[in-house]
Short mmCIF file of C-alpha atoms in Angstrom, two decimals:
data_model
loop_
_atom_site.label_atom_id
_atom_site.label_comp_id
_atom_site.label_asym_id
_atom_site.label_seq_id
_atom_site.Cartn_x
_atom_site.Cartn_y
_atom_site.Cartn_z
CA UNK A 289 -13.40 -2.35 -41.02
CA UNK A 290 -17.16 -3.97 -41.30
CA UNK A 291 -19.98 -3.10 -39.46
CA UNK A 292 -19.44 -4.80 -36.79
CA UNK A 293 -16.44 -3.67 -35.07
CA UNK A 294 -17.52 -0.28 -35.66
CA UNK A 295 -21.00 -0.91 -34.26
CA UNK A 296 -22.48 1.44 -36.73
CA UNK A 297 -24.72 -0.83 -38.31
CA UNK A 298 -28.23 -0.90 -38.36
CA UNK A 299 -29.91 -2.51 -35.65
CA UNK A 300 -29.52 -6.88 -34.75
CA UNK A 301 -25.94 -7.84 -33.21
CA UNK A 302 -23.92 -3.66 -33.90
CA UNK A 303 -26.16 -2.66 -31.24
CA UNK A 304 -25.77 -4.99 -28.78
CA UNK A 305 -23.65 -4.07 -25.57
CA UNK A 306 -20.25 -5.30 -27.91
CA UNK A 307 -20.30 -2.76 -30.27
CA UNK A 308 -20.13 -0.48 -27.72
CA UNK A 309 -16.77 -2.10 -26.43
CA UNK A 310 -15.40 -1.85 -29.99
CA UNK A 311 -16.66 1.47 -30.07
CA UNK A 312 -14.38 2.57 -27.36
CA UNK A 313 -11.48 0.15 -28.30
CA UNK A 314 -11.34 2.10 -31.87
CA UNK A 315 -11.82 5.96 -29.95
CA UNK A 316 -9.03 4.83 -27.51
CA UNK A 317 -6.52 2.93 -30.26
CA UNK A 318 -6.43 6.05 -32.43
CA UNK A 319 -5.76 7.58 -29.40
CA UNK A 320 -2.64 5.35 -28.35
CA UNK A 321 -1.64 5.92 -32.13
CA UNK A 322 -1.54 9.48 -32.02
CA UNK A 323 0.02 9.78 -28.63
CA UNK A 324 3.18 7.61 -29.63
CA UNK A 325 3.25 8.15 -33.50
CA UNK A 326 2.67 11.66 -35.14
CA UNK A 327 1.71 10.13 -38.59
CA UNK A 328 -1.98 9.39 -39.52
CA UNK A 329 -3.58 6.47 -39.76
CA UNK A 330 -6.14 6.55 -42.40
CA UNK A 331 -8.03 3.33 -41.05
CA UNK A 332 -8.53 4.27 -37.56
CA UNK A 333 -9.29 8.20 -38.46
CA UNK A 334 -12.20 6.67 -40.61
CA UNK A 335 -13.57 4.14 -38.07
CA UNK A 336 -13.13 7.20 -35.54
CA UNK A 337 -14.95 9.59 -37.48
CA UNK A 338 -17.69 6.57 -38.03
CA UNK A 339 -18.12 6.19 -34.27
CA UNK A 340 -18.29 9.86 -33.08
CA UNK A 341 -21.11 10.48 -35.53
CA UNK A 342 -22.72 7.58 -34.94
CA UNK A 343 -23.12 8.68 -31.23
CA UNK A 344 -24.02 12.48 -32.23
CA UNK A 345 -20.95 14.24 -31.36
CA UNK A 346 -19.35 17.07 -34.12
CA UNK A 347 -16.83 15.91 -36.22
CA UNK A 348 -14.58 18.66 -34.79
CA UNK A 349 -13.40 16.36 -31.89
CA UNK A 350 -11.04 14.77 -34.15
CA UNK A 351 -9.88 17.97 -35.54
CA UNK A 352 -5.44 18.08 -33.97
CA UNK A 353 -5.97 21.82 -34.88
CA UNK A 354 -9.44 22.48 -33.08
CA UNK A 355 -9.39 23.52 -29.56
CA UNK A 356 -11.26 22.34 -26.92
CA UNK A 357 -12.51 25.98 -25.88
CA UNK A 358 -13.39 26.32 -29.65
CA UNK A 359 -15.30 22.89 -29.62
CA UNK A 360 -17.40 23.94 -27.11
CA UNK A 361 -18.08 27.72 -28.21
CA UNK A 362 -19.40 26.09 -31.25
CA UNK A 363 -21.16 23.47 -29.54
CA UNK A 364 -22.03 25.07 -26.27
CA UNK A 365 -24.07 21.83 -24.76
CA UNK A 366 -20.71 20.03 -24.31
CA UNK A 367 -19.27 22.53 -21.58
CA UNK A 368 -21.08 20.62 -19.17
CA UNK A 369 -20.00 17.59 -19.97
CA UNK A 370 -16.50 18.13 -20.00
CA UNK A 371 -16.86 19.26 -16.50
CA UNK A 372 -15.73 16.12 -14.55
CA UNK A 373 -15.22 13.65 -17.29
CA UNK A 374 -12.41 12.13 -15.53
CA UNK A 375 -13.67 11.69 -12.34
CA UNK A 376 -15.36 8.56 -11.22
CA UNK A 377 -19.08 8.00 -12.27
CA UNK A 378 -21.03 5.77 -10.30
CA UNK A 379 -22.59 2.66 -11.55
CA UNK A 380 -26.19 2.19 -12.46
CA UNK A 381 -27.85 -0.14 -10.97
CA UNK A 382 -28.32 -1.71 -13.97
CA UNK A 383 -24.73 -1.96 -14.72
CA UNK A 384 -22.43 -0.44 -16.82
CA UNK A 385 -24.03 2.18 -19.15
CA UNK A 386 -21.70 1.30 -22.38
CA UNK A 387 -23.35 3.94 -24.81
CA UNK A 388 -22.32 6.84 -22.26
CA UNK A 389 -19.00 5.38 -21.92
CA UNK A 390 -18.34 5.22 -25.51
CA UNK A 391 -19.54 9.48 -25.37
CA UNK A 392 -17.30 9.74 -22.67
CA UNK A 393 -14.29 8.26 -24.12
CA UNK A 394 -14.39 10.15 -27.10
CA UNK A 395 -14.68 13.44 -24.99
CA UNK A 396 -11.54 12.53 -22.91
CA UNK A 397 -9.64 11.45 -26.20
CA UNK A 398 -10.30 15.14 -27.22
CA UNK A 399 -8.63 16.82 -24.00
CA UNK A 400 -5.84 14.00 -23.73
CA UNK A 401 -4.30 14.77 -27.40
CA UNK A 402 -4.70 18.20 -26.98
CA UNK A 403 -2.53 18.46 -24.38
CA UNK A 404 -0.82 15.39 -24.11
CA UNK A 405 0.33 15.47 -28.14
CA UNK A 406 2.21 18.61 -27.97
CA UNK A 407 4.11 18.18 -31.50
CA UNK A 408 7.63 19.54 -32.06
CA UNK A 409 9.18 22.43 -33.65
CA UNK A 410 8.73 26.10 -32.86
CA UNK A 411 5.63 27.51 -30.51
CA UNK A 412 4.07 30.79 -31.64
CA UNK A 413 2.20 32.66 -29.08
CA UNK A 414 -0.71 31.72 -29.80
CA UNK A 415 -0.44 28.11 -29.95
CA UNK A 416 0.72 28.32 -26.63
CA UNK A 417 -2.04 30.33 -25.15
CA UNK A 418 -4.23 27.61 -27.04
CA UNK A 419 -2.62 24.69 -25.34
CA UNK A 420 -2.78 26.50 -22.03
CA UNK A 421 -6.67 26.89 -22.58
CA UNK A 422 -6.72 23.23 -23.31
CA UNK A 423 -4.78 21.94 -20.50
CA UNK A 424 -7.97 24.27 -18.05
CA UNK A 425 -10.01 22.08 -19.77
CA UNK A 426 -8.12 19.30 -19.06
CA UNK A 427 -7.81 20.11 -15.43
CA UNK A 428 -11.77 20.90 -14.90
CA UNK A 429 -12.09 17.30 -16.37
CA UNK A 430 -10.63 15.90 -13.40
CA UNK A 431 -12.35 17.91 -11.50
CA UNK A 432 -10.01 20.62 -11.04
CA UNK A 433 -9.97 24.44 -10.53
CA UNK A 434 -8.30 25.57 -14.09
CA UNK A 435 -4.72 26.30 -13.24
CA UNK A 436 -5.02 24.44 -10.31
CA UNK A 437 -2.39 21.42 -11.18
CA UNK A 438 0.25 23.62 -13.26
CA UNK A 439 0.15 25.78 -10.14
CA UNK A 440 1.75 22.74 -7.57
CA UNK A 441 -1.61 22.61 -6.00
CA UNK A 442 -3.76 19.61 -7.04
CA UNK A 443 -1.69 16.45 -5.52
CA UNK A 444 -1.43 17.60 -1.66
CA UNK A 445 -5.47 16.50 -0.57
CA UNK A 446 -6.17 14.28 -3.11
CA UNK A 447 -6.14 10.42 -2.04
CA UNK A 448 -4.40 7.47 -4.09
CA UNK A 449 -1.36 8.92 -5.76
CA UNK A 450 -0.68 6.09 -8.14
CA UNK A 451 2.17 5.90 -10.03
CA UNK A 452 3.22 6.64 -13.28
CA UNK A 453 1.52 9.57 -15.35
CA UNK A 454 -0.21 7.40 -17.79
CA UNK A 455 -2.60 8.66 -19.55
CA UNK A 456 -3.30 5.95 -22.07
CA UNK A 457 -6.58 3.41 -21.34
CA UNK A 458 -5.11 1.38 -18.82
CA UNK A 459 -6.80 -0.81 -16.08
CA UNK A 460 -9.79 -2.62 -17.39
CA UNK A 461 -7.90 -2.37 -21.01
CA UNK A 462 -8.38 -0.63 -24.45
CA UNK A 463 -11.56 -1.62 -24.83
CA UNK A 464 -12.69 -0.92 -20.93
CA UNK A 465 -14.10 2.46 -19.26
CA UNK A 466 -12.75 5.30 -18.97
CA UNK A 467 -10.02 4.85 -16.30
CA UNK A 468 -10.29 6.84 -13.24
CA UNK A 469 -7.57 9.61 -13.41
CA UNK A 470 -8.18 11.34 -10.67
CA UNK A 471 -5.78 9.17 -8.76
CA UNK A 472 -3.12 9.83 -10.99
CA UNK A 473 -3.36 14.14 -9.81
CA UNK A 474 -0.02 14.09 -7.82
CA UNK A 475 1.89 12.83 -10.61
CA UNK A 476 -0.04 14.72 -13.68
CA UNK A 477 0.29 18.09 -11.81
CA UNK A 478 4.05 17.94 -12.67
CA UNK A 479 3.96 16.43 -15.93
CA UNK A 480 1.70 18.81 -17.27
CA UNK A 481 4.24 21.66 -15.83
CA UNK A 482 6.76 19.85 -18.07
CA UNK A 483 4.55 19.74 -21.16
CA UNK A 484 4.33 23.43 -20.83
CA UNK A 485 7.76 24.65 -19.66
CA UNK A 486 8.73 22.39 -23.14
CA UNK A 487 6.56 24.77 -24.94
CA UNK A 488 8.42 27.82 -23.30
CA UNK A 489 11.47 26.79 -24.49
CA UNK A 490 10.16 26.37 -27.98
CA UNK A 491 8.58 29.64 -28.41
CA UNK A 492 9.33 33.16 -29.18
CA UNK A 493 9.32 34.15 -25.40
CA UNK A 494 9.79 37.59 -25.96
CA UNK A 495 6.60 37.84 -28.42
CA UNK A 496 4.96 36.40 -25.52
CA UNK A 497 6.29 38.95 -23.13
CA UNK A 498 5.70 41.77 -25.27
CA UNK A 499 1.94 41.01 -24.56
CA UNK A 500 0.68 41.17 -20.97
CA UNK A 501 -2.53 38.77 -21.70
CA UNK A 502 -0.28 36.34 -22.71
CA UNK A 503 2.39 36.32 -20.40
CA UNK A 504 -0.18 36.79 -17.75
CA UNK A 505 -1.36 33.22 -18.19
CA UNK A 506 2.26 31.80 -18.10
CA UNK A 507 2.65 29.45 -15.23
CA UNK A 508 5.69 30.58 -13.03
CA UNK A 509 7.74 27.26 -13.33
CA UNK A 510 12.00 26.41 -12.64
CA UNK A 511 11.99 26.00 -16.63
CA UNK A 512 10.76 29.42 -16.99
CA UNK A 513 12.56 31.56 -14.73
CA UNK A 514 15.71 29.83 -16.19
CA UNK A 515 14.80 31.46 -19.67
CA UNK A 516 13.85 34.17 -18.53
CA UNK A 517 16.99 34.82 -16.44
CA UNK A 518 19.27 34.30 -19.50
CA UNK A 519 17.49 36.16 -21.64
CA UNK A 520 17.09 39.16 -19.38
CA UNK A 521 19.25 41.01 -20.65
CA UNK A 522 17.91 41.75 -24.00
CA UNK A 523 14.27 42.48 -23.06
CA UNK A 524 12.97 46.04 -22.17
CA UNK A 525 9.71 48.10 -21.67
CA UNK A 526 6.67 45.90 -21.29
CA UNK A 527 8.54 42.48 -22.26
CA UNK A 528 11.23 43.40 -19.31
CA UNK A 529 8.10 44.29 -16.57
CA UNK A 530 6.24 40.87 -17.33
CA UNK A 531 9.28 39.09 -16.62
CA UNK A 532 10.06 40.91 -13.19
CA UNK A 533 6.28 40.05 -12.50
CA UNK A 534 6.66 35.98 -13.53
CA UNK A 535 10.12 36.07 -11.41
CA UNK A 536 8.63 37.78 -8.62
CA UNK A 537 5.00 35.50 -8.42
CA UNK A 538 8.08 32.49 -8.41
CA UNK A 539 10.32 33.86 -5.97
CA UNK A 540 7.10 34.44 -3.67
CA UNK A 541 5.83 31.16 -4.12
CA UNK A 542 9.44 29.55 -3.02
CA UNK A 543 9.75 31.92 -0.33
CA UNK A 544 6.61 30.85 1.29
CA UNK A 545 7.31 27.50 1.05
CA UNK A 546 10.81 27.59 2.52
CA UNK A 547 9.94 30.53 4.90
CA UNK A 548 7.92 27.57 6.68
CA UNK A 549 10.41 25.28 6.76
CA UNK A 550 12.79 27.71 8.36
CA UNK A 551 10.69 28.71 10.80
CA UNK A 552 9.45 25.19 12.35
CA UNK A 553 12.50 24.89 14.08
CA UNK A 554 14.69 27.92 14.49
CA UNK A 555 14.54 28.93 17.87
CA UNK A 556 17.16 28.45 19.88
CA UNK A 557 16.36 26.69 23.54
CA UNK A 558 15.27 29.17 26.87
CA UNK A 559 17.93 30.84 27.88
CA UNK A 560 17.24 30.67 31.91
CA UNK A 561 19.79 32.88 32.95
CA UNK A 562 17.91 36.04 31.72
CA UNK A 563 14.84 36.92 34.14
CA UNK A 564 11.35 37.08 32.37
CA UNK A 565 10.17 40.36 31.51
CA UNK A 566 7.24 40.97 33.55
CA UNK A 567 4.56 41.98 31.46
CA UNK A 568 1.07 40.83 31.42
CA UNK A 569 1.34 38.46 28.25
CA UNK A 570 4.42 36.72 30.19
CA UNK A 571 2.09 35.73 33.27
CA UNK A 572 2.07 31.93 34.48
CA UNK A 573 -1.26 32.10 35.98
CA UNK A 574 -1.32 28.30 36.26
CA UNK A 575 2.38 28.08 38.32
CA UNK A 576 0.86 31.54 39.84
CA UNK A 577 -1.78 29.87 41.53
CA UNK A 578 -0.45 26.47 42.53
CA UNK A 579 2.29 28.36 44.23
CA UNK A 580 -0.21 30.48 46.05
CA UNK A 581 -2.22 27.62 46.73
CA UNK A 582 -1.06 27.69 50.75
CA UNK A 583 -2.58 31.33 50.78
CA UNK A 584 -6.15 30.20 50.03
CA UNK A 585 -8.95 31.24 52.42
CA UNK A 586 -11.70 28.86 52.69
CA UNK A 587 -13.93 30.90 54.41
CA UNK A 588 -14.18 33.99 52.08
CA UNK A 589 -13.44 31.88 49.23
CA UNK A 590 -10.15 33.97 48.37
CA UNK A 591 -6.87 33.33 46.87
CA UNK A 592 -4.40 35.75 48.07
CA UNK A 593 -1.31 36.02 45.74
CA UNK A 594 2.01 37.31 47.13
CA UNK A 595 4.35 36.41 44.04
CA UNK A 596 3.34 36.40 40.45
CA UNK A 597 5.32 34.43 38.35
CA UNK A 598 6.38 34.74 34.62
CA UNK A 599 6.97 32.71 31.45
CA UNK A 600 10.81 32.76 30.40
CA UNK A 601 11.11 33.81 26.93
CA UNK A 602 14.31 34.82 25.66
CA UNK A 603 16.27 32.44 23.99
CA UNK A 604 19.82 31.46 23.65
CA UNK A 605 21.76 33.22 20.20
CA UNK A 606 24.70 33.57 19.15
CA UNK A 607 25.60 36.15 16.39
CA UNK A 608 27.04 33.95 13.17
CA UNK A 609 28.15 34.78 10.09
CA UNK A 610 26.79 32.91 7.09
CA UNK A 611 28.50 33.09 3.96
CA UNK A 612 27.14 31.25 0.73
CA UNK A 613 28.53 30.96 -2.25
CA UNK A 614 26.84 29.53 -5.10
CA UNK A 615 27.59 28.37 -8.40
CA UNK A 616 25.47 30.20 -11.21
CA UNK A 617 26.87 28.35 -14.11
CA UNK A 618 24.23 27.14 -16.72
CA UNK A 619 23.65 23.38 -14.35
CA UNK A 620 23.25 24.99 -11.30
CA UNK A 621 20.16 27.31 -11.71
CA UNK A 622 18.00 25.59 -9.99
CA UNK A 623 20.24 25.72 -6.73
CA UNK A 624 21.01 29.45 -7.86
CA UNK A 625 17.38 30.44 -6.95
CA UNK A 626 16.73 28.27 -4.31
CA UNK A 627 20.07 29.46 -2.65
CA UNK A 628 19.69 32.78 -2.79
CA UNK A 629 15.72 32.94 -1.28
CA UNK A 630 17.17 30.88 1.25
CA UNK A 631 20.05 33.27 1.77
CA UNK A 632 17.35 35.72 1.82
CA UNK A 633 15.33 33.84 4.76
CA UNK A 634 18.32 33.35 7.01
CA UNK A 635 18.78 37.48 6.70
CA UNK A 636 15.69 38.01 8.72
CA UNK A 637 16.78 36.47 11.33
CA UNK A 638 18.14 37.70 14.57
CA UNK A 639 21.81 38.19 14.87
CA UNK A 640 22.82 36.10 11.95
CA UNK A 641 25.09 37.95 9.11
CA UNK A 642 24.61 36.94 5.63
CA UNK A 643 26.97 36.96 2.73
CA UNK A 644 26.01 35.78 -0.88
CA UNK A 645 28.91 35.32 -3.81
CA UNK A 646 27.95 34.19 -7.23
CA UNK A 647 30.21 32.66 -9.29
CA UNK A 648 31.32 31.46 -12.77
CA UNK A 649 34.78 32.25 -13.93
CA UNK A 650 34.28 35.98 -11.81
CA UNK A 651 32.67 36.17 -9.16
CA UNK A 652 30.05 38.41 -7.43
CA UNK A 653 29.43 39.75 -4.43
CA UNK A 654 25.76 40.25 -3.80
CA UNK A 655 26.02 40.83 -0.18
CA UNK A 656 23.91 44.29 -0.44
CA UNK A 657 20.59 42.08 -2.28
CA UNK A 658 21.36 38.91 0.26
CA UNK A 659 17.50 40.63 2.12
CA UNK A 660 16.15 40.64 -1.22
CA UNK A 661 16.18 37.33 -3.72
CA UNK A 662 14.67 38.79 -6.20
CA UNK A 663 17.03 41.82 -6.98
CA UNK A 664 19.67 39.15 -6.39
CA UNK A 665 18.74 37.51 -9.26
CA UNK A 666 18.50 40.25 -11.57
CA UNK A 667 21.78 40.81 -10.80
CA UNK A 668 23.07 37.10 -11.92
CA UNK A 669 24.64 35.91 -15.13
CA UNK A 670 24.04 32.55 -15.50
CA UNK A 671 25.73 30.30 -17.90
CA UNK A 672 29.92 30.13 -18.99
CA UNK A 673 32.75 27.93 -17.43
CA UNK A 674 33.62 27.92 -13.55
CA UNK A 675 36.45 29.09 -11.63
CA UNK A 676 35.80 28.45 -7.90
CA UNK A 677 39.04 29.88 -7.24
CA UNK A 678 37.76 33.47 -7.87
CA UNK A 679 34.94 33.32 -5.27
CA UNK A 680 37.03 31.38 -2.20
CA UNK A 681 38.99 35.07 -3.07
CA UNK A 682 36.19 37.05 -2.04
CA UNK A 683 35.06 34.12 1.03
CA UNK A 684 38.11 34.03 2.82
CA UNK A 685 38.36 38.00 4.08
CA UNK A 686 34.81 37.13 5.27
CA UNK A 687 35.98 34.66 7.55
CA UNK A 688 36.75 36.81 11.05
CA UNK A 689 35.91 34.30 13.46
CA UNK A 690 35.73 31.04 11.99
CA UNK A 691 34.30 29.27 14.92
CA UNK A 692 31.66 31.65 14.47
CA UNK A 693 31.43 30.93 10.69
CA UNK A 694 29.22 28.37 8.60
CA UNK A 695 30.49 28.55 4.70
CA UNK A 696 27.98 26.81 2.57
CA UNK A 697 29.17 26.13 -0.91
CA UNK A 698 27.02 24.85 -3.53
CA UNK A 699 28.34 23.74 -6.54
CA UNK A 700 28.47 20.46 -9.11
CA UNK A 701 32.28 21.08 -8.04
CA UNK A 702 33.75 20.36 -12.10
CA UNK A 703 36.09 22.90 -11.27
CA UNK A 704 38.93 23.80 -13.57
CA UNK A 705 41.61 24.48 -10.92
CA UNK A 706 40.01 21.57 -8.91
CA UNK A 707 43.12 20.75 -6.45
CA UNK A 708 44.16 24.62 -5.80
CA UNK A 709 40.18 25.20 -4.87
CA UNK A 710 40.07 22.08 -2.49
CA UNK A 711 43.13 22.85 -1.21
CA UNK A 712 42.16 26.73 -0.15
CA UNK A 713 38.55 25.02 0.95
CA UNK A 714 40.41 22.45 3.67
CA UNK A 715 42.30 25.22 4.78
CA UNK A 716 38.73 26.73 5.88
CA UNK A 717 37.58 23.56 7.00
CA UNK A 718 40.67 23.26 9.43
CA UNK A 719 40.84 26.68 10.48
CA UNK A 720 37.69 25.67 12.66
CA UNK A 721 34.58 27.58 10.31
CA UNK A 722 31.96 25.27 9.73
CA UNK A 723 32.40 24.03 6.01
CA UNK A 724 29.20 22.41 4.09
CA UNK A 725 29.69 21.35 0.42
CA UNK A 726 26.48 20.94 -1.18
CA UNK A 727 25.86 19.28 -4.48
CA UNK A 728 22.56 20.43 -5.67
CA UNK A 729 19.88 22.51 -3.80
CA UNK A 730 16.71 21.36 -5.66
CA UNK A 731 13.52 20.70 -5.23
CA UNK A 732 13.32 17.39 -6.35
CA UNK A 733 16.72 16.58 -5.30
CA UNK A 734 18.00 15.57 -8.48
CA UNK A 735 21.80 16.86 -9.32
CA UNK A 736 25.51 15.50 -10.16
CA UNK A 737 28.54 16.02 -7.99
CA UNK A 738 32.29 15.48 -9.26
CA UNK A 739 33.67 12.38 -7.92
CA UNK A 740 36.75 13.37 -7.26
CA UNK A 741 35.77 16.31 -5.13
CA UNK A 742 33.17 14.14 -3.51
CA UNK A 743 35.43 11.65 -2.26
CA UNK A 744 38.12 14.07 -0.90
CA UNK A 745 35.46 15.93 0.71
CA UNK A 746 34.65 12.74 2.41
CA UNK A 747 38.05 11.71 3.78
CA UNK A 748 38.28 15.44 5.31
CA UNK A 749 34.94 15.13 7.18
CA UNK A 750 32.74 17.14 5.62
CA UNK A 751 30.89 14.92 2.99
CA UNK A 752 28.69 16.58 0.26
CA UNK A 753 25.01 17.24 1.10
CA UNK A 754 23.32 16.24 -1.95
CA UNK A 755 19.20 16.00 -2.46
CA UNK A 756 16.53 17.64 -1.09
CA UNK A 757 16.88 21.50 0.23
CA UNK A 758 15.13 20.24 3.40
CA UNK A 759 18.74 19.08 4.67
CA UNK A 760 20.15 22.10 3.84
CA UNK A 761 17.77 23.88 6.02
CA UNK A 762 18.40 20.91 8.64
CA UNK A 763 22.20 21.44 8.94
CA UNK A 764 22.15 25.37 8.90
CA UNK A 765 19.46 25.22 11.69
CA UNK A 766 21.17 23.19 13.86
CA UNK A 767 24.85 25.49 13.85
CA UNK A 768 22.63 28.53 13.62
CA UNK A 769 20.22 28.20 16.83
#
């Protein structure tokens, strides 16, 4: 590569505002190469090398094995300007200041292989907790509390949510500034959960466990409370008490989240019939007075009350029974947790009686943990074939007043004895209980249902909810309240 495309050159046409642009366009190829290609090139490593000591920045940038956090503990002066690299610098009023771009670029190409080039093979510990340090840095860059984006938080105030979770020089091209990511947050929050619930699954989990400063900085995530759920069984002592904690910080999170949907709309409309309790806090002093209005006194200035009147506030409920059953083989995790929080939110209310089953090819009744998700899932075995056969054996004896009965049933529905299953389920259906097949209970909606259970569930009237958990909620609200 000559001089001139790596603008290193002494003095005349190098240093003129192009060599900057080929500065960056060689900093951000290498970049592209490494992102999409683990081998490395030898030309642009050189020319890379060329550039980021030509600008006076350490050689340890383009180091795969450095980390960012050791970068700057070496080279202290750079913390700052890590800070908010990503976020949007305004323009001089001279223009564009190339040189700082070129300085900038090679900063960002740092924290963007670091985190974005996560390799393959087998994770150790502390390659993790490296890559976790990295992706703080990554998130201060766009201007970001560290944690903040792995934690679900970043994309709900933040303006422009583009699409796509590029990270590669895009807009203005290779050779262009550093594109604004910021506007990307909403969509790099969950990629970077990905990147990192990848790395779970790669690692020695339990060698993480077994040390509470390391699993202390794991990020409570669907992918990890899956492994950690399977492979609960053979932890104990500290290992066994950092995975309760990650499972309960999850379970809490969800809770929250779907406590608040819930609660927007289940209460039930006034029930009229029942007089107001008269107590101070139930007093309609507004209807009071305009009632009372004929007993005003102009002269003295006085409103004399003879009736006080009250707010109604008891509403209309009727007990229900709620029975859920839910698949826990291997595909349905994801609805297993959700399922069994939400099972867990419907307990608390008012005169409605939960039941929870589990199933696989047995099936579980975890009717006495329905108040408490968490135990519930301690108590779950998730993985092995599935048998719904086994749990409609426990559901039915439930069923005392099936007018008075919602059944929820949340399965993929590949059932081995599929006919004998949908058979015993239409027999529920007809017997006047309130039967809702439900195909996956996620929260991004995603899941697969057996066609040939979804189309007979169809022609009987109760068609498979499938997507979102918010219409779960919807349809259990409306026959509960």
């Amino acid at each position: 590569m000559t001089e001139q495309n790596t603008g290193h050159g002494p003095g005349g046409a190098a240093d003129a505002p192009d060599a900057d642009d080929n500065r960056r366009q060689v900093l951000y190829w290498r970049l592209l190469a490494r992102l999409f290609d683990h081998e490395e090139q030898p030309a642009l490593e050189s020319a890379s090398l060329a550039v980021v000591e030509d600008i006076g920045l350490p050689p340890a940038l383009l180091d795969p094995g450095a980390s960012v956090g050791s970068v700057v503990q070496r080279h202290p002066e750079l913390a700052a300007e890590f800070d908010g690299l990503m976020t949007p610098e305004p323009e001089e009023d001279g223009g564009r200041d190339r040189a700082a771009e070129v300085r900038r670029a090679a900063l960002a190409s740092k924290v963007l292989l670091n985190v974005f080039a996560s390799g393959s093979g087998t994770v150790t510990a502390e390659q993790l907790a490296r890559w976790q340090s990295d992706a703080e840095w990554f998130e201060r860059a766009l201007g970001c509390r560290p944690g903040e984006l792995r934690g679900g938080r970043g994309g709900a105030g933040r303006a422009g949510a583009g699409g796509g979770t590029g990270v590669g020089p895009t807009g203005t091209g290779v050779g262009g500034p550093l594109p604004d990511l910021s506007r990307l947050i909403p969509a790099i929050g969950p990629e970077l959960g990905s990147i990192e619930a990848g790395l779970v699954k790669r690692m020695r989990l339990r060698e993480v466990l077994a040390d509470p400063a390391l699993a202390v900085r794991l990020t409570p995530s669907m992918s990890l409370i899956e492994q950690l759920l399977r492979d609960k069984d053979n932890l104990s002592g500290v290992a066994l008490a950092n995975a309760k904690a990650l499972i309960r910080r999850y379970v809490d999170e969800v809770t929250e989240v779907l406590r608040t949907q819930v609660e927007k709309s289940t209460v039930g409309e006034l029930d009229r019939s029942v007089p107001p309790k008269r107590v101070f806090r139930n007093l309609d002093i507004d209807r009071t007075i305009w009632k009372n209005l004929t007993n005003w006194d102009p002269e003295g200035e006085r409103l004399y009350v003879d009736r006080l009147y009250y707010r109604h506030t008891s509403r209309k409920t009727t007990p229900q029974r709620l029975i859920v059953v839910v698949d826990q083989s291997g595909s349905m995790v994801d609805s297993m947790v959700n399922c069994t929080i939400l099972a867990s939110i419907f307990a608390g209310l008012p005169k409605v009686d939960v039941h929870l089953i589990a199933y696989d090819t047995q099936a579980l009744d975890l009717t006495p943990w329905a108040h408490d998700p968490f135990e519930t899932l301690l108590r779950t075995k998730l993985g092995g074939g599935t048998d719904g056969t086994v749990a409609m054996a426990l559901a039915q004896p439930k069923i005392a007043e099936p007018r008075n009965t919602v059944v929820v049933w949340i399965s993929d529905f590949y059932e081995w004895r599929q006919q004998e299953l949908f058979d015993s389920m239409a027999a529920v259906h007809r017997s006047g209980a309130k039967f809702i097949p439900v195909g996956s209970v996620t929260s991004s909606g995603r899941g697969s249902v057996n066609p040939w259970f979804r189309e007979r569930f169809k022609d009987l009237g109760a068609p498979v909810i499938s997507g979102h958990i918010k219409k779960l909620v919807h349809e259990l609200k409306t026959f509960l309240t």
